[in-house]
JSON list of C-alpha atoms in Angstrom, two decimals:
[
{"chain": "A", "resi": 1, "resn": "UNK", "atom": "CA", "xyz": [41.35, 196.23, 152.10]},
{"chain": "A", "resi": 2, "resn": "UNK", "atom": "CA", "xyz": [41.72, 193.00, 153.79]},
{"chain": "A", "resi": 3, "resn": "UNK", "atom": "CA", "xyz": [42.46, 192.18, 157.42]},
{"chain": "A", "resi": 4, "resn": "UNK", "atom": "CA", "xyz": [46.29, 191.36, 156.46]},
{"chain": "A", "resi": 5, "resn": "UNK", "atom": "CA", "xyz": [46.71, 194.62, 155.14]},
{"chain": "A", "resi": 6, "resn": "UNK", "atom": "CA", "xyz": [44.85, 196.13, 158.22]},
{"chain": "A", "resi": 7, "resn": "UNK", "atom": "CA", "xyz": [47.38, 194.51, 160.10]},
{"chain": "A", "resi": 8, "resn": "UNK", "atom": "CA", "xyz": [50.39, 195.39, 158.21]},
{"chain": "A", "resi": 9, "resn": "UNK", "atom": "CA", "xyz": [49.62, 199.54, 158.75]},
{"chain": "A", "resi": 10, "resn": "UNK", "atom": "CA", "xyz": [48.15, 198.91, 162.47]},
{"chain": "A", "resi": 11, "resn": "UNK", "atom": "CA", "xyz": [51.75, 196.95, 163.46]},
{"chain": "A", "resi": 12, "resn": "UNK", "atom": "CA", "xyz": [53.72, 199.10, 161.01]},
{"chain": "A", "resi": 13, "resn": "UNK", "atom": "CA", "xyz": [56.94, 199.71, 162.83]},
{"chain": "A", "resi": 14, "resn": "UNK", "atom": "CA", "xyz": [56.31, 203.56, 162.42]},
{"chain": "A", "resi": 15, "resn": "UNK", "atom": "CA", "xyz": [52.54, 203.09, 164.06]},
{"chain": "A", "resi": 16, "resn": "UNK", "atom": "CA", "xyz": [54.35, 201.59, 166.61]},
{"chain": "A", "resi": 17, "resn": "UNK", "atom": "CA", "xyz": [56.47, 204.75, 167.15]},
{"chain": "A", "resi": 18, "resn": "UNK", "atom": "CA", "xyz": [53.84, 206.73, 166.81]},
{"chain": "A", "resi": 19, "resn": "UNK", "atom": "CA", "xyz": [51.68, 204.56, 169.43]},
{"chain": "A", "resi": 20, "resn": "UNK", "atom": "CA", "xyz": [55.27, 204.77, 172.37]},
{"chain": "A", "resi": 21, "resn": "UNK", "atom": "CA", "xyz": [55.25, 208.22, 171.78]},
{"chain": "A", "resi": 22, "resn": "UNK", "atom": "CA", "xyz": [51.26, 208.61, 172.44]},
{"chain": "A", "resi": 23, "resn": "UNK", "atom": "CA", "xyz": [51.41, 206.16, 175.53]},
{"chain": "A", "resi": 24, "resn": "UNK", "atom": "CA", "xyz": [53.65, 208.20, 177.40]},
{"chain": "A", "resi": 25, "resn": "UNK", "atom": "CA", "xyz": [51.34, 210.56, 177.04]},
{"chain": "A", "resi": 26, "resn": "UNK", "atom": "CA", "xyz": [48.81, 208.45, 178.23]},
{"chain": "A", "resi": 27, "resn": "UNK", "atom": "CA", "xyz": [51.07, 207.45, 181.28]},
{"chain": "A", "resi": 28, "resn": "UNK", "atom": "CA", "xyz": [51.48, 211.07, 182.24]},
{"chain": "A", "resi": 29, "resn": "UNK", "atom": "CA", "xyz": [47.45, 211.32, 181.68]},
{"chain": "A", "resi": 30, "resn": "UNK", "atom": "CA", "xyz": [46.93, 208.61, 184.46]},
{"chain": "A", "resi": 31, "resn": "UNK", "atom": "CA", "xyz": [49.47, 209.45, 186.70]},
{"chain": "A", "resi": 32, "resn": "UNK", "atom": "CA", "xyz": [47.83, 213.14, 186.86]},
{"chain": "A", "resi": 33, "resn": "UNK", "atom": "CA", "xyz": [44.08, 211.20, 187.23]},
{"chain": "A", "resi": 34, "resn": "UNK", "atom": "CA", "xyz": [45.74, 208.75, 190.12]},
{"chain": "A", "resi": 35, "resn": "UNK", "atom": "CA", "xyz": [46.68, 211.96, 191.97]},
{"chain": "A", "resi": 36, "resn": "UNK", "atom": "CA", "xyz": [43.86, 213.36, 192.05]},
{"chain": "A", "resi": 37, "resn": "UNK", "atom": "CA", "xyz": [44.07, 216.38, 189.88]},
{"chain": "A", "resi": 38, "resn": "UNK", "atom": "CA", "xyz": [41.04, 217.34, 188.20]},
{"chain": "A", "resi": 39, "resn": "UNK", "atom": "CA", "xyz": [43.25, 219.28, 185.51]},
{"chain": "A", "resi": 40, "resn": "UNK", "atom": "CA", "xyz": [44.10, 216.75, 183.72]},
{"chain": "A", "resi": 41, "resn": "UNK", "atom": "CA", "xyz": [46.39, 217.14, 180.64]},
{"chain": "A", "resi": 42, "resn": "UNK", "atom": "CA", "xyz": [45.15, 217.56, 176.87]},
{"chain": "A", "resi": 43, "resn": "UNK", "atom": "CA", "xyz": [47.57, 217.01, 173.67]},
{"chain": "A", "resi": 44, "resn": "UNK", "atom": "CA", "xyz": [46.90, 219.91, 172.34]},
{"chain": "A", "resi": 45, "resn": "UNK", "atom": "CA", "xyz": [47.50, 221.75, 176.18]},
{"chain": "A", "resi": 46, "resn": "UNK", "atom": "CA", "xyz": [50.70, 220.02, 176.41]},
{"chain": "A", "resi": 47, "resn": "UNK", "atom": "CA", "xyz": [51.61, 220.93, 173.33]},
{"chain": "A", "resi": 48, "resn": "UNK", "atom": "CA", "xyz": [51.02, 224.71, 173.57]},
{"chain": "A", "resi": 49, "resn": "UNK", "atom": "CA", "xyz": [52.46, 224.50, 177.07]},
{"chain": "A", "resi": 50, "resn": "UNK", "atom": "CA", "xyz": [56.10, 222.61, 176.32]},
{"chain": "A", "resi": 51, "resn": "UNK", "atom": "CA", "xyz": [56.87, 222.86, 172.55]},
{"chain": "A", "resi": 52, "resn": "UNK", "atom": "CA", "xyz": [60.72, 222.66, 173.12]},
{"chain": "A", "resi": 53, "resn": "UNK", "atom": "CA", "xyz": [59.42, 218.91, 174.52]},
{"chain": "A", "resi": 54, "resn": "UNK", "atom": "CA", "xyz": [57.12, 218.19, 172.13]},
{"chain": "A", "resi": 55, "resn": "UNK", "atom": "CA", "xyz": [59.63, 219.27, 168.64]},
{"chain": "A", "resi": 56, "resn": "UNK", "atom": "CA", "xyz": [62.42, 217.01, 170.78]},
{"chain": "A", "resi": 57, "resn": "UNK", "atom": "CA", "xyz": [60.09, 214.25, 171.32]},
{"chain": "A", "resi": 58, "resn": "UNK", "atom": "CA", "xyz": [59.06, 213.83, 167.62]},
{"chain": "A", "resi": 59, "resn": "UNK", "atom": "CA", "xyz": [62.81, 214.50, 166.41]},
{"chain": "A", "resi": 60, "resn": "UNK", "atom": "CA", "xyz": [64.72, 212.16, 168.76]},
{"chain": "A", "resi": 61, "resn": "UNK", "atom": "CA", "xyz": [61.77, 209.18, 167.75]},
{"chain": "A", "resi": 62, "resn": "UNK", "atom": "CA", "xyz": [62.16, 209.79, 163.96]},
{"chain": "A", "resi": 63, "resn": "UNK", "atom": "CA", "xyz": [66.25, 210.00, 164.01]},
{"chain": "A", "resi": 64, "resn": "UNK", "atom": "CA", "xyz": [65.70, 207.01, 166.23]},
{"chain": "A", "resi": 65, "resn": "UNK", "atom": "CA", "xyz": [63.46, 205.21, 163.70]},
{"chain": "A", "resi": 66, "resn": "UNK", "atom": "CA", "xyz": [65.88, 206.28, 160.89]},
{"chain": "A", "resi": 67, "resn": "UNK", "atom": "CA", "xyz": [69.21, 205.06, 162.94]},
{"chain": "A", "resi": 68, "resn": "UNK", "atom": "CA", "xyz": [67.62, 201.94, 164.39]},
{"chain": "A", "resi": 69, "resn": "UNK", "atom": "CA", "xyz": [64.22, 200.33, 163.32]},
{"chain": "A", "resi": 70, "resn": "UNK", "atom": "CA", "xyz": [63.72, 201.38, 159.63]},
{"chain": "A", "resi": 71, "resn": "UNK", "atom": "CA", "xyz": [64.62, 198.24, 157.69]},
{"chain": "A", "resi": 72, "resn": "UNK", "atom": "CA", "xyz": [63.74, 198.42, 153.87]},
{"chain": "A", "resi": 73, "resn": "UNK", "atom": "CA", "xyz": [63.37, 195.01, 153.30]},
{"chain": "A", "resi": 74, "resn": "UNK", "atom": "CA", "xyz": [60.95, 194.30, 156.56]},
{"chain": "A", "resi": 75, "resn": "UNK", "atom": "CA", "xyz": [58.49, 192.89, 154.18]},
{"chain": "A", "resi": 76, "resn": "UNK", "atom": "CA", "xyz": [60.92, 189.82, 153.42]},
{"chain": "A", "resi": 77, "resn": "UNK", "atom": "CA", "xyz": [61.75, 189.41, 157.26]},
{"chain": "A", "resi": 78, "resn": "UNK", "atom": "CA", "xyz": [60.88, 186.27, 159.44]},
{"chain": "A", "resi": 79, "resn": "UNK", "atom": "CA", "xyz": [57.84, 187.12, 161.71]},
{"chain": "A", "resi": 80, "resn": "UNK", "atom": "CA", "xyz": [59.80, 186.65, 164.94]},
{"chain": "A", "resi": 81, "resn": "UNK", "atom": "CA", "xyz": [62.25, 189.67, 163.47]},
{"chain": "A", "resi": 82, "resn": "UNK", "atom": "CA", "xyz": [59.11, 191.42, 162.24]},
{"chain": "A", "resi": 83, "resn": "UNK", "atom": "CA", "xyz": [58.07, 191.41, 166.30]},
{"chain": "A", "resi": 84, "resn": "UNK", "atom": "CA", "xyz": [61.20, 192.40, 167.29]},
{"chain": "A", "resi": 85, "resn": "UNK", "atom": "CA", "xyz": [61.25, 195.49, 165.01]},
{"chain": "A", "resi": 86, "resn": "UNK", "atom": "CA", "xyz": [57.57, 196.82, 165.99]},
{"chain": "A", "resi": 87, "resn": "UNK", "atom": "CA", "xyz": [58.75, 196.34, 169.51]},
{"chain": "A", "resi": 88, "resn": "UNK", "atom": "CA", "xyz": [61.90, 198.39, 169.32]},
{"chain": "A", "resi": 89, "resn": "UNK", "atom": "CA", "xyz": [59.93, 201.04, 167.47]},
{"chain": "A", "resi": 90, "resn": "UNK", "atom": "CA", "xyz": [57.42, 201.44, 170.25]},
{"chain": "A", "resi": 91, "resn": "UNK", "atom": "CA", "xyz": [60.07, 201.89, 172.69]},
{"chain": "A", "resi": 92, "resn": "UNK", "atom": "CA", "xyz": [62.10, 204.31, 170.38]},
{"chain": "A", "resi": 93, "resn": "UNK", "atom": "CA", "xyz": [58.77, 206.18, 170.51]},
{"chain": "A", "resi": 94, "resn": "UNK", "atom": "CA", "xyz": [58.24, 205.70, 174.61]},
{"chain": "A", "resi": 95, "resn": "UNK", "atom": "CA", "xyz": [61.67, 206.64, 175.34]},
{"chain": "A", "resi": 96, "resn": "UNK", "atom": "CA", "xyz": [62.23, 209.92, 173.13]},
{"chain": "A", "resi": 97, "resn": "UNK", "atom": "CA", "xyz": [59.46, 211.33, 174.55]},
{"chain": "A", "resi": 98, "resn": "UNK", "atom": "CA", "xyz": [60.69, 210.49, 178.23]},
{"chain": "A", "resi": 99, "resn": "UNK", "atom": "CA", "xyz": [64.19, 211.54, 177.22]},
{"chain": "A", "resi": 100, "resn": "UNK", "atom": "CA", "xyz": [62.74, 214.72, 175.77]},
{"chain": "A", "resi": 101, "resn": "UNK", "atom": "CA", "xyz": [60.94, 215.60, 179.14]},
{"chain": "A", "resi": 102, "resn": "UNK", "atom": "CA", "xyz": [64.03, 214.84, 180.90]},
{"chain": "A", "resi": 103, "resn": "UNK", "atom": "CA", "xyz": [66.18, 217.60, 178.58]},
{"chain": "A", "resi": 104, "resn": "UNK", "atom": "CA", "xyz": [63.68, 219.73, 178.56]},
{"chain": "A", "resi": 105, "resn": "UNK", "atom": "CA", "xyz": [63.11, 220.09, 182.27]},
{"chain": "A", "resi": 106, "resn": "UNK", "atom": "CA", "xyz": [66.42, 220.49, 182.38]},
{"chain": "A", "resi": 107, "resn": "UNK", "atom": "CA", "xyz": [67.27, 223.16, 179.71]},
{"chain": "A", "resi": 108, "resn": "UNK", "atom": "CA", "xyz": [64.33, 225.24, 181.43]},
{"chain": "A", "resi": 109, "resn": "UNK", "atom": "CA", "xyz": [65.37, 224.62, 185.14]},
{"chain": "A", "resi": 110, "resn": "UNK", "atom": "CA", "xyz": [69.33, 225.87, 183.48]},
{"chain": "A", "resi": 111, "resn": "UNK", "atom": "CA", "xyz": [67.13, 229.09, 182.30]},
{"chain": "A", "resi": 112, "resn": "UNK", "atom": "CA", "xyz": [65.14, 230.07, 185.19]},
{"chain": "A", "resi": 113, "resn": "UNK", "atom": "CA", "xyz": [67.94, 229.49, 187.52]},
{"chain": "A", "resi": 114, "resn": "UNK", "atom": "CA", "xyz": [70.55, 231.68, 185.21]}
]
């Protein structure tokens, strides 16, 4: 494996996805530490814990990736595009998992307050 194909899976646009989706995770992780809270949050706890948010998360980033980033011919794309594309893809990722949280919080408030 060379370093060029190192960096063609690291900056993938679907690793890129994959790494918006994991820093919100991260951002929720340090907002929690910043607070104070010694229970901070796990993957795997916020997982078990919201899996309405977690199945929307992963669904609204890979219909996003589908409707948006995924380009079949990326390979033969000018490097400035290239950028462009991993960049959309990590917000695709960043923002269906805040736009899941949002739903979600609100489907659940709609069910506990009848």
């Amino acid at each position: 494996m060379t370093f060029n194909d190192f960096f063609y899976i690291l900056f993938h646009p679907f690793a890129m996805l994959g790494f918006g989706l994991i820093t919100h995770f991260g951002r929720r992780v340090l907002a929690a530490s910043t607070h104070g809270t010694e229970n901070l949050p796990s993957i795997t706890d916020y997982w078990k814990k919201n899996p309405l948010n977690s199945l929307l998360s992963i669904v609204g980033a890979i219909v996003g990736y589908a409707l948006f980033v995924h380009f079949p011919d990326f390979d033969k794309m000018a490097p400035d595009i290239q950028n462009v594309v991993r960049s959309t893809a990590f917000g695709v990722g960043f923002l269906a998992d805040n736009i899941a949280d949002a739903v979600g919080q609100r489907v659940t408030d709609k069910i506990k307050g009848g």
